[in-house]
Coordinates of C-alpha atoms in Angstrom, one line a residue:
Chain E
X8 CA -54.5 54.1 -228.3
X9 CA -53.5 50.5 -230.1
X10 CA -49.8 50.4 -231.3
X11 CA -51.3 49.1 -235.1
X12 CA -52.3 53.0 -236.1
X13 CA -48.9 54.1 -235.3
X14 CA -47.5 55.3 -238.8
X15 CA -44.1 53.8 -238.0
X16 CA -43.0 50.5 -236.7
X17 CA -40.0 52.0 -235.2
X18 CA -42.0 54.3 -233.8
X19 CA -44.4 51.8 -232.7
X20 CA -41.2 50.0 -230.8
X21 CA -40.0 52.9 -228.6
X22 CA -43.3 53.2 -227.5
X23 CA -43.7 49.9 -226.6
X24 CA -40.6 50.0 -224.8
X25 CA -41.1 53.4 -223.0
X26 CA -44.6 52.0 -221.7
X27 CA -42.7 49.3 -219.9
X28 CA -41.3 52.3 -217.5
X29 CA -42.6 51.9 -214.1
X30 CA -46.0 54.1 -214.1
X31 CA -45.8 55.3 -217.5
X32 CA -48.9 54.3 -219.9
X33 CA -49.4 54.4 -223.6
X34 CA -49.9 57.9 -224.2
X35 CA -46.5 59.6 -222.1
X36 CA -44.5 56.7 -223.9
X37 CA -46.0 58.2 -227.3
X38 CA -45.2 61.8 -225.9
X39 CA -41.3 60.8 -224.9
X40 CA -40.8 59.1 -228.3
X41 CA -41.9 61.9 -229.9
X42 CA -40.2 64.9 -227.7
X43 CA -36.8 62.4 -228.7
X44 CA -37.5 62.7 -232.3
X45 CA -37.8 66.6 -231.4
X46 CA -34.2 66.4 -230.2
X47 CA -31.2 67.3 -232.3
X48 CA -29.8 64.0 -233.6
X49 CA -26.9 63.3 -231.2
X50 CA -28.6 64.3 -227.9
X51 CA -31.2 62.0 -229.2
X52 CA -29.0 59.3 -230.2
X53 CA -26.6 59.4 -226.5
X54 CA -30.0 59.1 -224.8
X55 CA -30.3 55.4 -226.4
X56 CA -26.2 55.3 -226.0
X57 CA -26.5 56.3 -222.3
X58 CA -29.2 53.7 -221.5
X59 CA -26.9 50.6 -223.4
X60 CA -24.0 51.8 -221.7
X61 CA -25.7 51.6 -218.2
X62 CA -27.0 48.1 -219.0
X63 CA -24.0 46.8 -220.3
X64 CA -21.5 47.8 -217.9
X65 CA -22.9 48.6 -214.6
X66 CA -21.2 46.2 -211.9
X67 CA -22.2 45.9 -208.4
X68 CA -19.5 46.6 -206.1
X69 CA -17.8 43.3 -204.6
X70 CA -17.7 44.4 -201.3
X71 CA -20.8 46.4 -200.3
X72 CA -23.5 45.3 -203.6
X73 CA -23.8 48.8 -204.4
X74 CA -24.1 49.9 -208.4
X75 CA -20.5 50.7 -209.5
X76 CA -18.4 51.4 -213.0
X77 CA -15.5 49.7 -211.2
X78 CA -15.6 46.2 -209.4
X79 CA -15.1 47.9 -206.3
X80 CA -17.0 51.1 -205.9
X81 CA -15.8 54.9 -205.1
X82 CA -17.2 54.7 -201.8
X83 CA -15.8 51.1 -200.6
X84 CA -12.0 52.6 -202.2
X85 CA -12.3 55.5 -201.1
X86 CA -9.5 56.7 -198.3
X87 CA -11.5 59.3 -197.1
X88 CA -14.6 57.4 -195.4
X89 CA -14.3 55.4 -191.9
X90 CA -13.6 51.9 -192.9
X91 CA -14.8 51.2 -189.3
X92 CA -18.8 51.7 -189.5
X93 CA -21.0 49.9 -191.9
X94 CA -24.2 51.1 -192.9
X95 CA -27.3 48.3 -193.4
X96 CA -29.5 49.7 -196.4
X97 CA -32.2 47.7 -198.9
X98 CA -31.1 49.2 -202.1
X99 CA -29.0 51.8 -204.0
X100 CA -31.2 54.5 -203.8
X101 CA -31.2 54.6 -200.2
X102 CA -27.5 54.9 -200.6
X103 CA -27.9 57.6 -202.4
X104 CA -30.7 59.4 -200.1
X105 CA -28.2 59.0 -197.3
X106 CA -25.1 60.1 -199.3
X107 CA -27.3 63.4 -199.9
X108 CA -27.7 64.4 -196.1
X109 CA -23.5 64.6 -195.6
X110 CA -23.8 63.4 -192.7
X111 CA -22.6 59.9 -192.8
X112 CA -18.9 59.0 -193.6
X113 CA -18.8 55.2 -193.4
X114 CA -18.9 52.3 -195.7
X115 CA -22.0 50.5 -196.8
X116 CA -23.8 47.3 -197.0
X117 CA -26.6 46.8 -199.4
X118 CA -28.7 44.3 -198.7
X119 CA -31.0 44.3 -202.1
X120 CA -34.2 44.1 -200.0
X121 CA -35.7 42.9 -196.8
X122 CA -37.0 39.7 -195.5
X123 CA -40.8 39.7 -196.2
X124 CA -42.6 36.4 -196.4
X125 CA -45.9 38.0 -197.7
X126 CA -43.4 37.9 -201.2
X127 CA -41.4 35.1 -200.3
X128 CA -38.1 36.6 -199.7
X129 CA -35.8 35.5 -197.2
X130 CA -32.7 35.6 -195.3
X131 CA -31.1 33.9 -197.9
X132 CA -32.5 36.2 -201.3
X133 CA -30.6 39.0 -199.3
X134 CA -26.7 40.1 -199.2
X135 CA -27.1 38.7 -195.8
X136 CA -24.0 36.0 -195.7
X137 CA -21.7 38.2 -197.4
X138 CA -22.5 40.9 -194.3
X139 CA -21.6 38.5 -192.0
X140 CA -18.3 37.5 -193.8
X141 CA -17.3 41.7 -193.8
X142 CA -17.9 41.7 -189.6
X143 CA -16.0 38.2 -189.9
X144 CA -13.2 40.2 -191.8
X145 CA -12.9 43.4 -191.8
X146 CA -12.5 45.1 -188.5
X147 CA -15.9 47.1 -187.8
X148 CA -16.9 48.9 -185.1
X149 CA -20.3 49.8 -185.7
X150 CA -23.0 48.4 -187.3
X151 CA -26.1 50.8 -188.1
X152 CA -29.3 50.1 -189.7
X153 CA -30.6 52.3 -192.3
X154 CA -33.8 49.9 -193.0
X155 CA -37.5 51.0 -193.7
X156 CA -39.4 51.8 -190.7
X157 CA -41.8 49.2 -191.8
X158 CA -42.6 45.5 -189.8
X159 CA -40.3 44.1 -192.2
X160 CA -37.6 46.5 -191.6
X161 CA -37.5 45.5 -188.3
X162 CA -38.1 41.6 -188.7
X163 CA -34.9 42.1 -190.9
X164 CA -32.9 43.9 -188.8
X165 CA -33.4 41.7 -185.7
X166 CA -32.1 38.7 -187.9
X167 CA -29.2 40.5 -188.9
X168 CA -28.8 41.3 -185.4
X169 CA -28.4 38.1 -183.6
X170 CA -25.9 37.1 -186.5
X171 CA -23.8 39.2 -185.9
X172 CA -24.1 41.2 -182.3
X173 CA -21.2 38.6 -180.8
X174 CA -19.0 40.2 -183.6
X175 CA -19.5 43.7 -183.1
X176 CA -19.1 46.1 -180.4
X177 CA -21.8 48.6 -181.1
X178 CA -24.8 48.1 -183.5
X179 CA -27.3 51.4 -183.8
X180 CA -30.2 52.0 -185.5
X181 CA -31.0 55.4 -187.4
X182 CA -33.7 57.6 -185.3
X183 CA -37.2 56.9 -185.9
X184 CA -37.9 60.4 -186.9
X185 CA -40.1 59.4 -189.5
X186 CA -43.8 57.8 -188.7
X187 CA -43.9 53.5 -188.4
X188 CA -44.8 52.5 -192.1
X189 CA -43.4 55.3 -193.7
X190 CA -40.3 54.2 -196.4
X191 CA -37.1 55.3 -196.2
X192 CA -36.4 57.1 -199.9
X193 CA -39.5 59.0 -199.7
X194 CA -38.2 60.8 -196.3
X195 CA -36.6 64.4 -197.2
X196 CA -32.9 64.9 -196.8
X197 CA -33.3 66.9 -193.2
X198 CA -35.2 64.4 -191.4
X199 CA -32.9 61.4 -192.8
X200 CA -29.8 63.3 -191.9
X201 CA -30.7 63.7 -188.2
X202 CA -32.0 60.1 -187.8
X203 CA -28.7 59.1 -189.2
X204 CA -27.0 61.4 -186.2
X205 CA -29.6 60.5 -183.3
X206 CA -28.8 56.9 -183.9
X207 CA -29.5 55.0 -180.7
X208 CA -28.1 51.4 -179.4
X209 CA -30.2 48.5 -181.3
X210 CA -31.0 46.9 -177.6
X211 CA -32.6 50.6 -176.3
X212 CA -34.6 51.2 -179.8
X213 CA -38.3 50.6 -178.9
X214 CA -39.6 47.9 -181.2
X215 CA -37.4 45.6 -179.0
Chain J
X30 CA -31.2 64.4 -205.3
X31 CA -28.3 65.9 -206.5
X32 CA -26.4 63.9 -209.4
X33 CA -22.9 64.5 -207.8
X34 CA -24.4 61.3 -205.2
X35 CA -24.5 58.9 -208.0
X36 CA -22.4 55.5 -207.0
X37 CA -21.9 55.2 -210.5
X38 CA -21.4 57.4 -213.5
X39 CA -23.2 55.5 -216.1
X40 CA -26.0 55.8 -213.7
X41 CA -25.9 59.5 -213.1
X42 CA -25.6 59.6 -216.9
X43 CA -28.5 57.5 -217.7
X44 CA -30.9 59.6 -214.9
X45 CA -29.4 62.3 -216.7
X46 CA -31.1 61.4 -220.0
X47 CA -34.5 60.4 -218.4
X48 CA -34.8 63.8 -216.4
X49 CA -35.0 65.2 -220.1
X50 CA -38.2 63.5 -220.6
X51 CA -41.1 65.7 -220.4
X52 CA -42.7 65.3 -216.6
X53 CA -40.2 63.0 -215.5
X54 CA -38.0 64.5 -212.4
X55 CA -34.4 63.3 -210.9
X56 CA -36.6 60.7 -208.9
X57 CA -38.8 59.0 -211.2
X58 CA -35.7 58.9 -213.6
X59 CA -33.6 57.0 -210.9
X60 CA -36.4 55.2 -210.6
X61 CA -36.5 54.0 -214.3
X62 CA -32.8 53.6 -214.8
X63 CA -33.1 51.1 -211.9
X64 CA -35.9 49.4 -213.7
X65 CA -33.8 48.7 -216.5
X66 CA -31.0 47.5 -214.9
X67 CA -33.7 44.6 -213.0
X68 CA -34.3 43.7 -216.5
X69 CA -32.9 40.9 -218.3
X70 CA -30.0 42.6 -219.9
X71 CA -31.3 41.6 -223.7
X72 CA -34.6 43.5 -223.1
X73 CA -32.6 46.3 -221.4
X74 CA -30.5 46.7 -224.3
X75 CA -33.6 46.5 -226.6
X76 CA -34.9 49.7 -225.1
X77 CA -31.8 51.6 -226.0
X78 CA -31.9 50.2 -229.4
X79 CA -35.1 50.6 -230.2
X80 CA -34.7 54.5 -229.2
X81 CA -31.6 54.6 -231.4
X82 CA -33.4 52.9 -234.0
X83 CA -36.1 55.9 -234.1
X84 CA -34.0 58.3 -234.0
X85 CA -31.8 56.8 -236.6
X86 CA -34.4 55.7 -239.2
X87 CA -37.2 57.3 -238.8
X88 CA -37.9 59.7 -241.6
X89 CA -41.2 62.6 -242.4
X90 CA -43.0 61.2 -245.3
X91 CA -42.7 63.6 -248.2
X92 CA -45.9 64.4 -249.4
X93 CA -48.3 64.7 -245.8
X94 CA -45.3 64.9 -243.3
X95 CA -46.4 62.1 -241.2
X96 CA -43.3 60.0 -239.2
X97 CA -42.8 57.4 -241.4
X98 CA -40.6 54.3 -241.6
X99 CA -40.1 55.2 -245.8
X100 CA -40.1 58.0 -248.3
X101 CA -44.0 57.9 -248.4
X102 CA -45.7 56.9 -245.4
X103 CA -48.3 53.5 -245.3
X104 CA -51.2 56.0 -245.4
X105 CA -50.1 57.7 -248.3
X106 CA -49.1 54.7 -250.3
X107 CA -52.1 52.5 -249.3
X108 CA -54.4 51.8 -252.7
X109 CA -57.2 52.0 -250.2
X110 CA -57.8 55.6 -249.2
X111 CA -59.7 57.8 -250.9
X112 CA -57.3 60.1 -251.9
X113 CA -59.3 63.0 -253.1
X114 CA -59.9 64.2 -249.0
X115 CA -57.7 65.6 -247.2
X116 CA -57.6 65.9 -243.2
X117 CA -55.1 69.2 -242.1
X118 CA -54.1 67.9 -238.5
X119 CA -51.5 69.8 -236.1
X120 CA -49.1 66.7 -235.3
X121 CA -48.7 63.0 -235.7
X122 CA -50.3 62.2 -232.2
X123 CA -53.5 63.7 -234.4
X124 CA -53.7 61.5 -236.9
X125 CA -52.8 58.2 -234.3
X126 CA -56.1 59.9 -233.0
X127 CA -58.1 60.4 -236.0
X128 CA -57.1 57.0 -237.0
X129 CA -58.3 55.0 -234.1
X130 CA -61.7 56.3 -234.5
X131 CA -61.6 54.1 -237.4
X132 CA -64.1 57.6 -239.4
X133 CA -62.0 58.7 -241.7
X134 CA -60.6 56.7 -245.0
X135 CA -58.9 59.6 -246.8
X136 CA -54.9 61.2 -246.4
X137 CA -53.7 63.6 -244.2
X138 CA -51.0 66.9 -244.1
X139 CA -49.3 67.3 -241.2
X140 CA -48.5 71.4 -240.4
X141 CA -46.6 70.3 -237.7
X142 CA -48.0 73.0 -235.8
X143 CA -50.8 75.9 -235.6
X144 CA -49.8 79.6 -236.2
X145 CA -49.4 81.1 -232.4
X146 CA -48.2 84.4 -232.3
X147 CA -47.5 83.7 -228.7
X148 CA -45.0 81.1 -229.8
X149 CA -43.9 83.0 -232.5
X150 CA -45.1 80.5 -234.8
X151 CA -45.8 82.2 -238.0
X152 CA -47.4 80.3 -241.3
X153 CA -43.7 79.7 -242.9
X154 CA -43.0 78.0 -239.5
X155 CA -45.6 75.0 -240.7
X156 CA -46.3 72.5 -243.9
X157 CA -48.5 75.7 -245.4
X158 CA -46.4 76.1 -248.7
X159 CA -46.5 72.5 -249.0
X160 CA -50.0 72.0 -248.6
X161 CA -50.8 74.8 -251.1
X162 CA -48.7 72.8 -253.1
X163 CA -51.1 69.5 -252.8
X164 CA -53.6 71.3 -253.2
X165 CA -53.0 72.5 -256.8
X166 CA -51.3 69.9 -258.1
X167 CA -53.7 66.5 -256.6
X168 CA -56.9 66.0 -257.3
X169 CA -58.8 67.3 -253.8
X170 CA -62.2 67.0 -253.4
X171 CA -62.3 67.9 -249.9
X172 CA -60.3 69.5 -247.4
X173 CA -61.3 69.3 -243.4
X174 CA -59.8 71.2 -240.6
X175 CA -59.1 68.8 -237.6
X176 CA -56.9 71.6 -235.6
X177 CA -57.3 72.0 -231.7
X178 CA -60.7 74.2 -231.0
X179 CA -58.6 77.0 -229.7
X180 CA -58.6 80.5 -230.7
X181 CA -54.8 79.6 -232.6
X182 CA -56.5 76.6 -234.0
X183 CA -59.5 78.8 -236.1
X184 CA -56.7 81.6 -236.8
X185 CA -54.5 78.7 -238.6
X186 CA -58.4 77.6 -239.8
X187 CA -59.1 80.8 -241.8
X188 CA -55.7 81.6 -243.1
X189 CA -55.3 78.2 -245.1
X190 CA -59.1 79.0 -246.0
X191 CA -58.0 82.0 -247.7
X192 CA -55.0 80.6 -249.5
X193 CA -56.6 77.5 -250.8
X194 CA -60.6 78.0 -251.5
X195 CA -60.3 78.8 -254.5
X196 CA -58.8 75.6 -255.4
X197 CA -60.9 73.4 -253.4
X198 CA -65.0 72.8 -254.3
X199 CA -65.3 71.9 -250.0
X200 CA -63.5 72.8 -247.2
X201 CA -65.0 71.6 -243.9
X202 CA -63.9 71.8 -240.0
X203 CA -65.0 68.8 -237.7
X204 CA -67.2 69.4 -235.7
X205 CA -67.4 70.6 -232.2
X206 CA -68.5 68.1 -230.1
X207 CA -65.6 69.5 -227.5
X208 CA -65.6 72.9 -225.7
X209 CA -63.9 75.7 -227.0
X210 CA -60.2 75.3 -225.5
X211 CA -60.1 71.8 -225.5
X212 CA -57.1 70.4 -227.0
X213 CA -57.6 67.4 -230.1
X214 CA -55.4 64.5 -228.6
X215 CA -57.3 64.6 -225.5
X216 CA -60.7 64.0 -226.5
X217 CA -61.7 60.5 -226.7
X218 CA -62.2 58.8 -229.9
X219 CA -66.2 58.8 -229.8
X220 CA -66.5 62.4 -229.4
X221 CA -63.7 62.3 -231.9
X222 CA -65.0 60.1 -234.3
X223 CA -68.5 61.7 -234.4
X224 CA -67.0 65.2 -235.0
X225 CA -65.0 63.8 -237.8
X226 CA -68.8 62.5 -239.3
X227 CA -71.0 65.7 -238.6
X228 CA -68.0 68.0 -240.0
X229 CA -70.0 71.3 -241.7
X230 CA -68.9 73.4 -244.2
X231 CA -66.2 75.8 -243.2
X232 CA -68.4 79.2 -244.6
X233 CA -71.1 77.8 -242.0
X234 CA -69.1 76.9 -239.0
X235 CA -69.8 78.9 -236.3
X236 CA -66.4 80.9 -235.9
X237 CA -66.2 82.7 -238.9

């Protein structure tokens, strides 16, 4: 379809802007804009809201990076998690994938990626410095890491590693229960869960 | 995922609205609310605008029911169609289609619908009234059927037949290049286009 036969310009404009949604084409965008218009007025109009509202005031969380209405997030102020163990992840929805299993009750630390020269990101594109200034600080007895079980999962957490293993008494890596080269928000809630449990020392995990 | 997990409200809230969307689950909507917030924040808060701004605005054109950005629509007001044809479509996703074939020069009417007593759809569920209405009161030379070539699409056929032929010199139905049970929006536009060229008379067309 070509946006010029659309019979509205506003029309035209939210679906241009719901094509720019990861994997959505032309024809969906024309099918959301149009299931919106369906809508009764104010659940259409507090989708728009919702979306500004997100952009707008969305923080990330001082201490661990993670996505937060408050500069420091619910899980960093909670009192009911264990201060004392710190959780390496990529990104916010491997928080979340990990918050889902219950079976984790430290803080965070998100690292907004991993190191991958193949698309030019380094140590220093990553929440990297500011991990090592919490071990510095904050008084932390283990250190696991939650990365993909990919090559540069592991390239990332072996840097990490040597940064920081004369700071920290115990650093673990969540069970490989999931196949090399699989990624870590695509793995269902059971197998993450007991990875998270079976965590063994980072020296006796096999890719060292 | 269960929203509960969310590390921030406004997040939860904007998945929230994207799981509405038709064929988009929790996880794709995560997955877009996180896309927006990667954006620069004046094209994120474009998107939200620009839905707003449809749902606001946007208005049914009063004479063929077509979205419409005024009163009368562009196809209605524009001095260069040939306003004695009339094209009876289902929905506005069938005239974007009708019009990229780039076949047919004259107006539409929208029914919004087909009569599906499935549904529960009934004829004073759609534009009928209204296009009875055009009918006696423009000058029409032709009507065409464009509905979907489903058993619902000939019903809704035949019982505007009977309401308006004896108003209208020619009624024709496009034709089928597409299988019985093929739905309109799907077909592409040179099947589409051609049908819209070789439409027969409605007394001749093979359903009735």
């Amino acid at each position: 379809m070509h946006s010029e036969n659309y019979p509205s310009r506003l029309l035209a404009e939210a679906v241009e802007q719901f094509s720019k949604l990861p994997g959505i084409g032309e024809r969906s965008a024309l099918r959301m804009a149009l299931f919106l218009l369906r809508q009764k007025k104010e659940e259409a109009l507090a989708f728009g809201t919702a979306l500004n509202n997100l952009v707008e005031h969305v923080v990330f969380c001082k201490i661990c990076h993670n996505l937060s209405d408050t500069e420091i997030c619910s899980i960093c102020s909670s009192k009911k998690r264990n201060k004392t163990i710190l959780c390496i992840v990529e990104n916010v929805r491997d928080v979340i994938s990990i918050e889902n299993t219950h079976q984790f009750n430290g803080l965070y630390h998100i690292l907004g990626g991993i190191i991958s020269p193949m698309e030019g990101i380094g140590p220093n594109d990553l929440e990297i410095e500011s991990l090592i200034r919490r071990v510095h600080s904050e008084k932390i007895n283990e250190v696991i890491f939650a990365l993909s079980a990919t090559m540069e999962g592991d390239t990332t957490n072996y840097y990490i590693y040597k940064k920081i293993k004369s700071y920290v008494d115990k650093i673990s890596v969540i069970a490989r229960g999931v196949s090399f080269g699989d990624e870590l928000e695509y793995t269902d809630e059971i197998t993450l869960g007991r990875s998270i449990v079976q965590r063994t020392l980072f020296e006796n995990s096999s890719s060292q």
